[in-house]
Amino acid sequence: MASKQPENSLLSPESDSQRTLYPYVTGTSVVALKYKDGILMAADMGGSYGSTLRYKSVERMKPIGKHSLLGASGEISDFQEILRYLDELILYDNMWDDGNSLGPKEVHNYLTRVMYNRRNKFNPLWNSLVLGGVKNGQKYLGTVSMIGVNFEDNHVATGFGNHLARPILRQEWHENLSFEDGVRLLEKCMRVLLYRDRSAVNKLQIAKITEDGVTISQPYSLKTYWEFSAFENPAQGAIGSW
Amino acid sequence: MSKSVIKTPPKGGFSFDLCKRNEMLAKKGVNPPSFRKTGTTIVGLIFQDGVILGADTRATEGPIVCDKNCEKIHYMAPNIYCCGAGTAADTEAVTDMVSSQLQLHRYHTGRESRVVTALTLLKRHLFNYQGYVSAALVLGGVDVTGPHLHTIYPHGSTDTLPFATMGSGSLAAMAVFESNYREGLTRDEGIKLVTEAICSGIFNDLGSGSNVDICVITKGGKEYLRNHLQPNPRTYTSSKGYSFPKKTEVLLTKITPLKEKVEIIEGGDVMEE
C-alpha cells in the first residue's frame, strides 16, 4: 500500500497544515473599465460559503489612500488581510509627510510582489484583485491574480467575468465613455453575470474613482426579464416532456 | 468478483472490459491518442418565423487546429438541423444515425419529421451510453407544431429554450445573447445577432475560430449559409506565387493522365433526399 506522498518532496509534512489549500468564504467576479473621468468598478455583495450564499452584505471594493480603489474576488479573509497590509503601507507613506502619495501604479506593483512571493512559498492569498485609480490626470487600471499574473488594460474582470463580461467589453468599450454610458455598460455585464453565474447575487455596488476621489454607491439591484414565451410552456410541442 | 453461473448474451451499450487495462497503461505513462474535438461555439435562436442556427468552423486536436473550415451544422431532416460540439466523430456518427432513423420513420408514417422525435432519439441514445458518447448538440427545426430549439448534453439531458449556446465558446456567445436577445426578431436581426454571438466566440475563445456558418429554418424551407462571414481571411499571401529557386533546371515536362476524368452528373443536392 503506497502512502500518499506528494511528488514534490521539498514540502515537509508540518508545512501542509499552515498553507492555504482551498478558499472557504468567496466573492465572485469584479468588473471594471476606464471611462472619460477615471475608473468605474462594479462588484456584487455576496459572500458564498461553498454552495451556500452565506453573507449578502460584503463590501468587496475599498478605497486605498487618496488615489486608488481596490476590488477583490476570492477568499474574503485574504482580502481583509490584504487591506491590513495596504493600511500599513499607506500609513508609512503618510508618515513621511513629504507631499507625495502612493498612486495606483505603485500600489499595484506592491500587490503584485506580495501575491507572487506568497505563491512562491506555496501559501497564496486566494484572491484576484482589481486595482484602479487616477493620479495627476493619468488613469490606471490593473489586475493581479492569486499566482501573481498582473497586467493593466482598459477593462478588466475577474473570475467568471473573464468569460462573460470581457467579450461584451471588448466589443462595446471605447475611449472617453461618459459616466452614464460606462454605468450602462457595467450594468449590462453584471446582468449577464447575474443570469449565468451561480454565485452571483442581485445586490451590487458601483464605485467611481476620479481625480476628485472615490465614490462607492449604495447597494441596489438590477431588473431582470423572465417573460420569454418559450419559458412559459416548454413542452408545447410534446406533452409530457420538458 | 464472482462470475455469474448463467452466461447471458452481451446486451448493447458500452463495454467496460478494457477500462482497467487503460488505467494501468496510463499510470505507466502510455496515454491514449487525443480525440479530435470540435472545441466550439454553436448557437441557436428562435426568431419570429422560425429558427436560426450558427456555428464556427474550427476543429482542434489538442493544441493544434486540424481543420480550419469544418462543417458543424449537420442535416437531420429537410426541416431539422443539428449543430454539434464535443468529439467530432461522436457528433457526426450520432447525427448521421438519427438522420437515417428519421428517414425510415418518414417512410413509415408518410409525414414530415417532428423536432421532438429527433430529440427523443438523440437523448435515448446518449443516455444509454452514460455520457461516454461525448456529443453536445443544439437541435433546431420547424415542424407542424411550430419552431423548436433544444440543447442536448452528453449525458442525455435536454432543455427547450428560446436561445441556446454550447461548446467552449458558449459563455462568450451567451454573454452576447443575454444582453441583446428579445422576442420577435426579424430574419435579418436574427442573423446579425447569431453572427455577433459566433464572432464573440471566435475572437474570445481559443477553441473556436475561422468562419461563421449559419442555417435559417422556416416553415417555407431552409437556407444553409455556409461561410456566411469570413472574419479571418488569409492576409499575407505572396502575390508572386511560389516559384522554384533559379538553380533548378527544368529538363523535360511530360504529363500522363492516369485515368479518364470521371463525369459528374448534375442535379440533386447532397443534402436533399
Short mmCIF file of C-alpha atoms in Angstrom, two decimals:
data_model
loop_
_atom_site.label_atom_id
_atom_site.label_comp_id
_atom_site.label_asym_id
_atom_site.label_seq_id
_atom_site.Cartn_x
_atom_site.Cartn_y
_atom_site.Cartn_z
CA MET A 1 0.00 0.00 0.00
CA ALA A 2 1.82 3.12 -1.20
CA SER A 3 1.40 6.15 1.08
CA LYS A 4 0.11 9.37 -0.43
CA GLN A 5 3.32 11.38 -0.54
CA PRO A 6 3.26 14.42 -2.78
CA GLU A 7 5.64 14.29 -5.74
CA ASN A 8 7.39 17.43 -4.54
CA SER A 9 9.50 16.24 -1.62
CA LEU A 10 10.59 19.79 -0.78
CA LEU A 11 7.39 20.22 1.25
CA SER A 12 7.78 18.92 4.80
CA PRO A 13 4.69 17.33 6.43
CA GLU A 14 4.26 20.12 9.05
CA SER A 15 4.02 22.88 6.44
CA ASP A 16 0.86 21.27 4.98
CA SER A 17 -1.30 22.41 7.87
CA GLN A 18 -0.23 26.02 7.50
CA ARG A 19 -0.67 26.54 3.77
CA THR A 20 -3.84 27.77 2.13
CA LEU A 21 -5.24 24.75 0.36
CA TYR A 22 -8.75 25.87 -0.59
CA PRO A 23 -10.86 29.00 -0.18
CA TYR A 24 -13.84 28.99 2.20
CA VAL A 25 -15.85 32.22 2.00
CA THR A 26 -15.57 33.56 -1.52
CA GLY A 27 -16.71 36.55 -3.52
CA THR A 28 -17.50 36.24 -7.21
CA SER A 29 -16.45 38.45 -10.14
CA VAL A 30 -15.41 42.09 -10.19
CA VAL A 31 -15.70 44.08 -13.46
CA ALA A 32 -14.01 47.42 -14.11
CA LEU A 33 -13.44 49.81 -17.01
CA LYS A 34 -11.77 53.13 -17.78
CA TYR A 35 -14.07 55.99 -18.73
CA LYS A 36 -13.66 59.67 -19.51
CA ASP A 37 -13.01 60.94 -15.97
CA GLY A 38 -11.49 57.88 -14.31
CA ILE A 39 -12.35 54.29 -13.45
CA LEU A 40 -15.71 52.59 -12.87
CA MET A 41 -15.81 49.31 -10.97
CA ALA A 42 -18.72 47.02 -10.11
CA ALA A 43 -18.99 44.09 -7.74
CA ASP A 44 -21.89 42.33 -6.11
CA MET A 45 -22.17 41.97 -2.35
CA GLY A 46 -22.31 38.22 -1.95
CA GLY A 47 -20.00 36.04 0.15
CA SER A 48 -20.56 32.36 -0.62
CA TYR A 49 -19.60 29.57 1.76
CA GLY A 50 -19.21 26.75 -0.74
CA SER A 51 -22.60 26.46 -2.38
CA THR A 52 -24.47 28.46 0.31
CA LEU A 53 -24.96 32.19 -0.06
CA ARG A 54 -23.87 32.96 3.49
CA TYR A 55 -23.22 36.70 3.53
CA LYS A 56 -25.17 39.20 1.49
CA SER A 57 -23.61 42.50 2.51
CA VAL A 58 -19.93 42.02 1.88
CA GLU A 59 -18.24 45.16 0.55
CA ARG A 60 -15.69 43.86 -1.90
CA MET A 61 -14.45 47.26 -3.06
CA LYS A 62 -12.45 49.59 -0.80
CA PRO A 63 -10.64 52.89 -1.36
CA ILE A 64 -6.87 52.79 -0.81
CA GLY A 65 -5.15 56.04 0.06
CA LYS A 66 -6.18 59.08 -1.95
CA HIS A 67 -5.78 57.77 -5.45
CA SER A 68 -6.78 54.12 -5.65
CA LEU A 69 -9.70 51.72 -5.43
CA LEU A 70 -9.26 48.01 -4.80
CA GLY A 71 -11.80 45.33 -5.70
CA ALA A 72 -11.32 41.67 -4.87
CA SER A 73 -12.83 38.32 -5.68
CA GLY A 74 -11.94 35.04 -3.99
CA GLU A 75 -11.34 34.35 -0.29
CA ILE A 76 -12.77 37.19 1.82
CA SER A 77 -10.43 36.67 4.78
CA ASP A 78 -7.41 37.01 2.50
CA PHE A 79 -8.92 40.22 1.12
CA GLN A 80 -9.20 41.58 4.67
CA GLU A 81 -5.54 40.65 5.27
CA ILE A 82 -4.52 42.48 2.10
CA LEU A 83 -6.43 45.54 3.31
CA ARG A 84 -4.40 45.45 6.53
CA TYR A 85 -1.12 45.24 4.57
CA LEU A 86 -2.21 48.20 2.45
CA ASP A 87 -3.29 50.15 5.54
CA GLU A 88 0.21 49.78 6.93
CA LEU A 89 1.71 50.75 3.56
CA ILE A 90 -0.39 53.91 3.28
CA LEU A 91 0.28 54.79 6.91
CA TYR A 92 4.04 54.61 6.46
CA ASP A 93 3.70 56.63 3.28
CA ASN A 94 1.76 59.36 5.14
CA MET A 95 4.29 59.43 7.92
CA TRP A 96 6.95 60.62 5.50
CA ASP A 97 4.81 63.76 5.21
CA ASP A 98 6.63 64.79 2.05
CA GLY A 99 3.68 65.91 -0.07
CA ASN A 100 3.98 62.74 -2.18
CA SER A 101 1.50 59.90 -2.05
CA LEU A 102 1.38 56.40 -3.46
CA GLY A 103 -0.53 56.26 -6.70
CA PRO A 104 -2.39 53.31 -8.25
CA LYS A 105 0.64 52.14 -10.23
CA GLU A 106 2.71 51.87 -7.07
CA VAL A 107 0.00 50.10 -5.09
CA HIS A 108 -0.47 47.68 -8.00
CA ASN A 109 3.22 46.91 -8.05
CA TYR A 110 3.23 46.32 -4.28
CA LEU A 111 0.29 43.95 -4.54
CA THR A 112 1.94 42.05 -7.40
CA ARG A 113 5.07 41.47 -5.31
CA VAL A 114 3.03 40.36 -2.30
CA MET A 115 0.91 37.91 -4.32
CA TYR A 116 3.82 36.47 -6.25
CA ASN A 117 6.00 35.96 -3.20
CA ARG A 118 3.20 34.26 -1.33
CA ARG A 119 2.60 31.88 -4.25
CA ASN A 120 6.30 31.04 -4.37
CA LYS A 121 6.05 29.88 -0.77
CA PHE A 122 3.06 27.68 -1.73
CA ASN A 123 0.90 29.75 0.60
CA PRO A 124 -1.12 32.01 -1.69
CA LEU A 125 -3.56 34.75 -0.87
CA TRP A 126 -6.54 33.28 -2.67
CA ASN A 127 -7.74 36.42 -4.45
CA SER A 128 -7.99 38.03 -7.85
CA LEU A 129 -7.57 41.75 -7.35
CA VAL A 130 -8.59 44.73 -9.46
CA LEU A 131 -6.77 47.98 -8.78
CA GLY A 132 -7.93 51.21 -10.38
CA GLY A 133 -7.13 54.87 -9.81
CA VAL A 134 -6.33 58.31 -11.15
CA LYS A 135 -3.26 60.35 -10.25
CA ASN A 136 -2.22 63.61 -11.85
CA GLY A 137 -4.74 63.12 -14.63
CA GLN A 138 -3.39 59.67 -15.52
CA LYS A 139 -5.96 56.84 -15.35
CA TYR A 140 -4.70 53.40 -14.33
CA LEU A 141 -6.50 50.06 -14.23
CA GLY A 142 -4.72 46.81 -13.46
CA THR A 143 -5.30 43.35 -12.11
CA VAL A 144 -3.31 40.75 -10.11
CA SER A 145 -4.25 37.11 -9.81
CA MET A 146 -3.51 34.74 -6.95
CA ILE A 147 -0.46 33.35 -8.70
CA GLY A 148 0.97 36.79 -9.39
CA VAL A 149 -0.11 37.29 -13.03
CA ASN A 150 -0.51 41.02 -13.43
CA PHE A 151 -1.32 43.32 -16.29
CA GLU A 152 -3.08 46.58 -16.98
CA ASP A 153 -5.74 47.19 -19.56
CA ASN A 154 -8.68 49.42 -20.47
CA HIS A 155 -11.15 46.95 -18.99
CA VAL A 156 -10.59 44.01 -16.64
CA ALA A 157 -12.66 41.36 -14.93
CA THR A 158 -12.02 38.52 -12.50
CA GLY A 159 -13.38 35.00 -12.26
CA PHE A 160 -16.47 34.37 -14.35
CA GLY A 161 -16.35 37.96 -15.52
CA ASN A 162 -13.43 36.97 -17.74
CA HIS A 163 -15.64 34.60 -19.73
CA LEU A 164 -18.93 36.51 -19.68
CA ALA A 165 -18.11 40.21 -19.30
CA ARG A 166 -14.87 40.66 -21.25
CA PRO A 167 -16.34 39.62 -24.64
CA ILE A 168 -19.01 42.31 -24.20
CA LEU A 169 -16.42 44.86 -23.10
CA ARG A 170 -14.10 44.01 -25.99
CA GLN A 171 -16.89 44.73 -28.41
CA GLU A 172 -18.53 47.75 -26.81
CA TRP A 173 -15.84 49.66 -24.91
CA HIS A 174 -14.36 52.74 -26.50
CA GLU A 175 -12.25 55.68 -25.36
CA ASN A 176 -13.91 58.55 -23.47
CA LEU A 177 -17.08 56.80 -22.37
CA SER A 178 -19.37 59.15 -20.49
CA PHE A 179 -20.34 58.30 -16.92
CA GLU A 180 -23.85 57.18 -17.89
CA ASP A 181 -22.58 55.05 -20.78
CA GLY A 182 -19.97 53.46 -18.54
CA VAL A 183 -22.52 52.62 -15.87
CA ARG A 184 -24.89 51.25 -18.51
CA LEU A 185 -22.11 49.03 -19.92
CA LEU A 186 -21.14 47.77 -16.46
CA GLU A 187 -24.77 47.01 -15.63
CA LYS A 188 -25.09 45.09 -18.89
CA CYS A 189 -22.11 42.92 -17.85
CA MET A 190 -23.38 42.49 -14.29
CA ARG A 191 -26.82 41.47 -15.56
CA VAL A 192 -25.32 38.70 -17.74
CA LEU A 193 -23.27 37.57 -14.74
CA LEU A 194 -26.40 37.57 -12.60
CA TYR A 195 -28.21 35.33 -15.11
CA ARG A 196 -25.34 32.94 -15.70
CA ASP A 197 -23.05 32.80 -12.61
CA ARG A 198 -24.44 30.61 -9.86
CA SER A 199 -22.64 32.50 -7.09
CA ALA A 200 -23.87 35.94 -8.19
CA VAL A 201 -26.41 37.81 -6.06
CA ASN A 202 -28.69 40.62 -7.18
CA LYS A 203 -27.28 43.29 -4.88
CA LEU A 204 -24.42 45.25 -6.31
CA GLN A 205 -22.38 48.37 -5.82
CA ILE A 206 -20.76 50.52 -8.46
CA ALA A 207 -17.70 52.54 -7.48
CA LYS A 208 -16.25 55.52 -9.27
CA ILE A 209 -12.79 56.97 -8.84
CA THR A 210 -11.74 60.24 -10.43
CA GLU A 211 -9.15 62.91 -9.73
CA ASP A 212 -11.52 64.23 -7.04
CA GLY A 213 -11.77 61.00 -5.08
CA VAL A 214 -13.69 57.79 -4.56
CA THR A 215 -17.48 57.35 -4.51
CA ILE A 216 -18.98 53.94 -3.76
CA SER A 217 -22.70 53.81 -4.49
CA GLN A 218 -25.36 52.45 -2.18
CA PRO A 219 -26.28 48.82 -2.85
CA TYR A 220 -29.02 48.35 -5.43
CA SER A 221 -30.41 45.57 -7.59
CA LEU A 222 -30.79 45.08 -11.34
CA LYS A 223 -34.04 44.48 -13.21
CA THR A 224 -34.25 41.05 -14.82
CA TYR A 225 -36.52 39.71 -17.54
CA TRP A 226 -38.05 36.25 -17.34
CA GLU A 227 -41.10 36.59 -19.59
CA PHE A 228 -39.93 34.77 -22.71
CA SER A 229 -42.82 32.81 -24.16
CA ALA A 230 -40.60 29.73 -24.60
CA PHE A 231 -40.12 29.66 -20.81
CA GLU A 232 -43.85 29.57 -20.19
CA ASN A 233 -44.69 26.27 -21.80
CA PRO A 234 -41.56 24.46 -22.99
CA ALA A 235 -43.43 21.20 -23.53
CA GLN A 236 -45.83 22.75 -26.02
CA GLY A 237 -44.74 20.56 -28.91
CA ALA A 238 -44.71 17.34 -26.89
CA ILE A 239 -46.95 16.93 -23.87
CA GLY A 240 -45.18 15.12 -21.07
CA SER A 241 -41.63 16.16 -21.98
CA TRP A 242 -39.84 19.23 -20.60
CA MET B 1 -15.74 -10.66 -8.16
CA SER B 2 -17.85 -13.81 -8.51
CA LYS B 3 -18.71 -14.89 -12.03
CA SER B 4 -22.39 -15.38 -12.80
CA VAL B 5 -23.32 -19.02 -13.47
CA ILE B 6 -25.71 -18.27 -16.35
CA LYS B 7 -23.92 -16.94 -19.43
CA THR B 8 -26.05 -14.02 -20.63
CA PRO B 9 -25.59 -12.80 -24.22
CA PRO B 10 -23.94 -9.36 -24.39
CA LYS B 11 -26.51 -6.53 -24.36
CA GLY B 12 -26.00 -3.24 -26.10
CA GLY B 13 -24.25 -0.25 -24.60
CA PHE B 14 -20.66 0.48 -23.62
CA SER B 15 -18.34 -2.41 -22.82
CA PHE B 16 -16.18 -1.57 -19.81
CA ASP B 17 -13.85 -4.58 -20.24
CA LEU B 18 -10.72 -2.67 -21.20
CA CYS B 19 -11.04 0.17 -18.67
CA LYS B 20 -8.76 -1.41 -16.07
CA ARG B 21 -6.10 -2.08 -18.68
CA ASN B 22 -6.31 1.54 -19.90
CA GLU B 23 -5.94 2.82 -16.35
CA MET B 24 -2.86 0.66 -15.83
CA LEU B 25 -1.32 1.85 -19.08
CA ALA B 26 -1.99 5.49 -18.24
CA LYS B 27 -0.19 5.04 -14.93
CA LYS B 28 2.82 3.65 -16.78
CA GLY B 29 2.84 6.73 -19.00
CA VAL B 30 1.24 5.33 -22.16
CA ASN B 31 -1.53 7.79 -22.92
CA PRO B 32 -4.32 7.14 -25.40
CA PRO B 33 -4.30 9.28 -28.57
CA SER B 34 -6.12 12.58 -28.11
CA PHE B 35 -9.57 12.97 -29.63
CA ARG B 36 -10.35 15.33 -32.46
CA LYS B 37 -12.61 17.70 -30.58
CA THR B 38 -14.60 20.41 -32.19
CA GLY B 39 -13.78 22.89 -29.33
CA THR B 40 -16.56 25.04 -30.49
CA THR B 41 -19.05 27.81 -30.38
CA ILE B 42 -22.52 26.68 -31.51
CA VAL B 43 -25.67 28.74 -31.02
CA GLY B 44 -29.34 28.69 -31.89
CA LEU B 45 -32.17 31.14 -31.50
CA ILE B 46 -35.88 31.35 -32.24
CA PHE B 47 -36.99 34.35 -34.27
CA GLN B 48 -40.44 35.30 -35.44
CA ASP B 49 -40.65 32.93 -38.44
CA GLY B 50 -38.54 30.00 -37.25
CA VAL B 51 -35.10 29.00 -36.02
CA ILE B 52 -31.58 30.21 -36.81
CA LEU B 53 -28.58 28.00 -36.04
CA GLY B 54 -24.98 29.20 -36.10
CA ALA B 55 -21.56 27.60 -35.68
CA ASP B 56 -17.86 28.40 -36.04
CA THR B 57 -15.66 26.20 -38.26
CA ARG B 58 -12.56 25.25 -36.29
CA ALA B 59 -11.76 21.63 -35.32
CA THR B 60 -8.91 21.06 -32.84
CA GLU B 61 -6.75 18.08 -31.90
CA GLY B 62 -5.34 19.14 -28.56
CA PRO B 63 -3.46 22.40 -29.20
CA ILE B 64 -3.43 22.06 -32.99
CA VAL B 65 -6.11 23.25 -35.39
CA CYS B 66 -6.63 20.20 -37.56
CA ASP B 67 -9.46 21.52 -39.74
CA LYS B 68 -9.77 25.24 -40.45
CA ASN B 69 -13.13 25.01 -42.16
CA CYS B 70 -15.14 22.04 -40.97
CA GLU B 71 -18.94 21.78 -41.05
CA LYS B 72 -20.60 21.67 -37.67
CA ILE B 73 -24.21 22.13 -38.75
CA HIS B 74 -25.45 18.65 -39.62
CA TYR B 75 -28.50 17.65 -41.62
CA MET B 76 -31.17 15.67 -39.78
CA ALA B 77 -34.27 16.15 -41.92
CA PRO B 78 -35.31 18.70 -44.56
CA ASN B 79 -36.80 20.80 -41.75
CA ILE B 80 -34.42 19.93 -38.90
CA TYR B 81 -30.70 20.72 -38.48
CA CYS B 82 -28.34 19.99 -35.61
CA CYS B 83 -25.12 21.73 -34.50
CA GLY B 84 -22.60 19.52 -32.70
CA ALA B 85 -19.87 20.22 -30.14
CA GLY B 86 -17.55 17.77 -28.39
CA THR B 87 -15.77 14.85 -30.02
CA ALA B 88 -16.17 15.29 -33.79
CA ALA B 89 -16.60 11.56 -34.50
CA ASP B 90 -19.34 11.29 -31.90
CA THR B 91 -21.33 14.25 -33.20
CA GLU B 92 -21.03 13.08 -36.83
CA ALA B 93 -21.95 9.48 -36.06
CA VAL B 94 -24.85 10.25 -33.76
CA THR B 95 -26.43 12.84 -36.09
CA ASP B 96 -25.98 10.56 -39.12
CA MET B 97 -27.57 7.67 -37.29
CA VAL B 98 -30.58 9.64 -36.08
CA SER B 99 -30.93 11.22 -39.52
CA SER B 100 -31.32 7.76 -41.10
CA GLN B 101 -33.73 6.71 -38.38
CA LEU B 102 -35.81 9.80 -39.09
CA GLN B 103 -35.82 8.99 -42.82
CA LEU B 104 -37.11 5.48 -42.16
CA HIS B 105 -39.72 6.92 -39.83
CA ARG B 106 -40.82 9.35 -42.54
CA TYR B 107 -41.32 6.48 -44.97
CA HIS B 108 -43.22 4.57 -42.33
CA THR B 109 -45.59 7.38 -41.35
CA GLY B 110 -45.72 9.40 -44.58
CA ARG B 111 -45.41 12.65 -42.59
CA GLU B 112 -42.84 15.39 -42.05
CA SER B 113 -40.48 14.66 -39.12
CA ARG B 114 -41.02 16.47 -35.85
CA VAL B 115 -38.22 18.04 -33.83
CA VAL B 116 -39.27 16.22 -30.64
CA THR B 117 -38.81 12.91 -32.50
CA ALA B 118 -35.19 13.75 -33.28
CA LEU B 119 -34.80 15.00 -29.71
CA THR B 120 -36.07 11.78 -28.17
CA LEU B 121 -34.00 9.54 -30.47
CA LEU B 122 -30.83 11.50 -29.64
CA LYS B 123 -31.39 11.68 -25.91
CA ARG B 124 -32.23 7.99 -25.61
CA HIS B 125 -29.03 7.06 -27.44
CA LEU B 126 -26.82 9.40 -25.42
CA PHE B 127 -28.29 8.36 -22.08
CA ASN B 128 -27.78 4.73 -22.99
CA TYR B 129 -24.04 5.42 -23.30
CA GLN B 130 -23.92 7.27 -19.96
CA GLY B 131 -22.01 10.28 -21.26
CA TYR B 132 -19.26 8.30 -23.00
CA VAL B 133 -20.58 9.47 -26.37
CA SER B 134 -19.24 12.98 -25.96
CA ALA B 135 -21.71 14.92 -28.12
CA ALA B 136 -23.26 18.20 -27.01
CA LEU B 137 -25.88 19.27 -29.55
CA VAL B 138 -28.07 22.23 -30.41
CA LEU B 139 -31.07 20.87 -32.29
CA GLY B 140 -33.40 23.23 -34.13
CA GLY B 141 -36.18 22.92 -36.66
CA VAL B 142 -39.67 23.91 -37.73
CA ASP B 143 -42.45 21.32 -37.93
CA VAL B 144 -46.27 21.36 -37.94
CA THR B 145 -46.33 22.36 -34.27
CA GLY B 146 -44.10 25.38 -34.82
CA PRO B 147 -40.42 26.30 -34.38
CA HIS B 148 -38.43 24.42 -31.72
CA LEU B 149 -34.95 24.79 -30.29
CA HIS B 150 -33.38 22.25 -27.92
CA THR B 151 -30.00 21.59 -26.34
CA ILE B 152 -28.83 18.03 -25.64
CA TYR B 153 -25.99 17.29 -23.23
CA PRO B 154 -23.64 14.26 -23.48
CA HIS B 155 -25.34 12.52 -20.58
CA GLY B 156 -28.72 12.75 -22.23
CA SER B 157 -30.47 15.69 -20.55
CA THR B 158 -32.30 18.19 -22.75
CA ASP B 159 -33.57 21.74 -22.48
CA THR B 160 -36.11 23.67 -24.52
CA LEU B 161 -35.01 27.26 -24.90
CA PRO B 162 -35.63 30.47 -26.87
CA PHE B 163 -31.86 30.86 -27.35
CA ALA B 164 -29.03 28.44 -26.60
CA THR B 165 -25.27 28.14 -26.82
CA MET B 166 -22.94 25.14 -26.40
CA GLY B 167 -19.24 24.38 -26.66
CA SER B 168 -16.12 26.00 -25.22
CA GLY B 169 -17.12 29.41 -26.57
CA SER B 170 -20.62 29.13 -25.14
CA LEU B 171 -20.02 31.68 -22.37
CA ALA B 172 -18.76 34.34 -24.76
CA ALA B 173 -21.72 33.71 -27.09
CA MET B 174 -24.20 33.57 -24.21
CA ALA B 175 -22.96 36.96 -22.99
CA VAL B 176 -23.99 38.42 -26.36
CA PHE B 177 -27.37 36.65 -26.35
CA GLU B 178 -28.26 37.55 -22.76
CA SER B 179 -27.58 41.22 -23.39
CA ASN B 180 -29.14 41.57 -26.86
CA TYR B 181 -31.87 38.92 -27.34
CA ARG B 182 -35.53 39.84 -27.45
CA GLU B 183 -38.64 38.09 -28.74
CA GLY B 184 -39.96 38.61 -32.23
CA LEU B 185 -36.69 39.28 -34.05
CA THR B 186 -36.86 39.60 -37.82
CA ARG B 187 -34.75 37.36 -40.06
CA ASP B 188 -32.02 39.93 -40.62
CA GLU B 189 -31.85 40.93 -36.97
CA GLY B 190 -31.68 37.27 -36.02
CA ILE B 191 -28.86 36.53 -38.46
CA LYS B 192 -26.98 39.60 -37.24
CA LEU B 193 -27.33 38.55 -33.60
CA VAL B 194 -26.24 34.96 -34.31
CA THR B 195 -23.23 36.23 -36.28
CA GLU B 196 -22.29 38.54 -33.41
CA ALA B 197 -22.53 35.69 -30.92
CA ILE B 198 -20.37 33.35 -33.03
CA CYS B 199 -17.83 36.12 -33.63
CA SER B 200 -17.72 36.70 -29.88
CA GLY B 201 -16.85 33.01 -29.51
CA ILE B 202 -14.33 33.10 -32.38
CA PHE B 203 -12.42 36.09 -31.02
CA ASN B 204 -12.63 35.40 -27.29
CA ASP B 205 -12.28 31.61 -27.13
CA LEU B 206 -9.18 29.76 -28.25
CA GLY B 207 -11.09 26.60 -29.15
CA SER B 208 -13.20 28.42 -31.75
CA GLY B 209 -12.12 30.25 -34.84
CA SER B 210 -12.16 30.73 -38.61
CA ASN B 211 -15.54 31.35 -40.22
CA VAL B 212 -19.22 31.63 -39.30
CA ASP B 213 -21.80 29.13 -40.68
CA ILE B 214 -25.49 29.97 -40.48
CA CYS B 215 -28.63 27.90 -41.12
CA VAL B 216 -32.06 29.57 -41.24
CA ILE B 217 -35.05 27.22 -40.98
CA THR B 218 -38.60 28.46 -41.55
CA LYS B 219 -41.93 26.87 -42.42
CA GLY B 220 -41.21 27.54 -46.10
CA GLY B 221 -37.84 25.81 -46.13
CA LYS B 222 -34.25 26.06 -45.08
CA GLU B 223 -31.31 28.22 -46.08
CA TYR B 224 -27.84 26.92 -45.37
CA LEU B 225 -25.40 29.83 -45.49
CA ARG B 226 -22.03 28.12 -45.49
CA ASN B 227 -19.24 30.56 -44.55
CA HIS B 228 -21.72 33.40 -44.22
CA LEU B 229 -18.96 35.52 -42.68
CA GLN B 230 -15.21 35.08 -43.04
CA PRO B 231 -13.63 37.38 -40.46
CA ASN B 232 -10.25 35.60 -40.59
CA PRO B 233 -9.04 35.79 -44.16
CA ARG B 234 -5.50 34.91 -45.12
CA THR B 235 -3.96 38.35 -45.44
CA TYR B 236 -0.30 37.69 -46.08
CA THR B 237 -0.17 35.57 -49.22
CA SER B 238 2.67 36.34 -51.55
CA SER B 239 1.39 37.96 -54.75
CA LYS B 240 4.16 36.44 -56.85
CA GLY B 241 3.09 32.89 -56.06
CA TYR B 242 5.59 30.15 -55.44
CA SER B 243 8.43 29.54 -57.86
CA PHE B 244 11.37 27.18 -57.69
CA PRO B 245 14.73 28.78 -56.94
CA LYS B 246 16.76 29.59 -60.04
CA LYS B 247 19.19 26.65 -59.64
CA THR B 248 16.56 24.02 -60.55
CA GLU B 249 16.64 23.41 -64.30
CA VAL B 250 13.53 22.01 -65.96
CA LEU B 251 14.78 19.35 -68.35
CA LEU B 252 11.57 17.72 -69.53
CA THR B 253 7.79 18.25 -68.95
CA LYS B 254 5.54 15.27 -69.68
CA ILE B 255 2.00 14.89 -68.28
CA THR B 256 0.48 11.40 -68.30
CA PRO B 257 -3.16 11.21 -67.15
CA LEU B 258 -3.61 8.07 -65.03
CA LYS B 259 -7.30 7.59 -65.75
CA GLU B 260 -10.01 9.25 -67.75
CA LYS B 261 -11.72 12.05 -65.83
CA VAL B 262 -14.98 10.92 -64.23
CA GLU B 263 -18.17 12.70 -65.38
CA ILE B 264 -20.05 14.40 -62.50
CA ILE B 265 -23.81 14.18 -63.04
CA GLU B 266 -25.53 17.44 -62.10
CA GLY B 267 -28.72 17.68 -60.09
CA GLY B 268 -29.61 16.60 -56.61
CA ASP B 269 -28.12 18.48 -53.66
CA VAL B 270 -26.20 16.09 -51.44
CA MET B 271 -28.23 17.33 -48.51
CA GLU B 272 -31.65 16.56 -50.04
CA GLU B 273 -33.14 13.09 -50.11
#
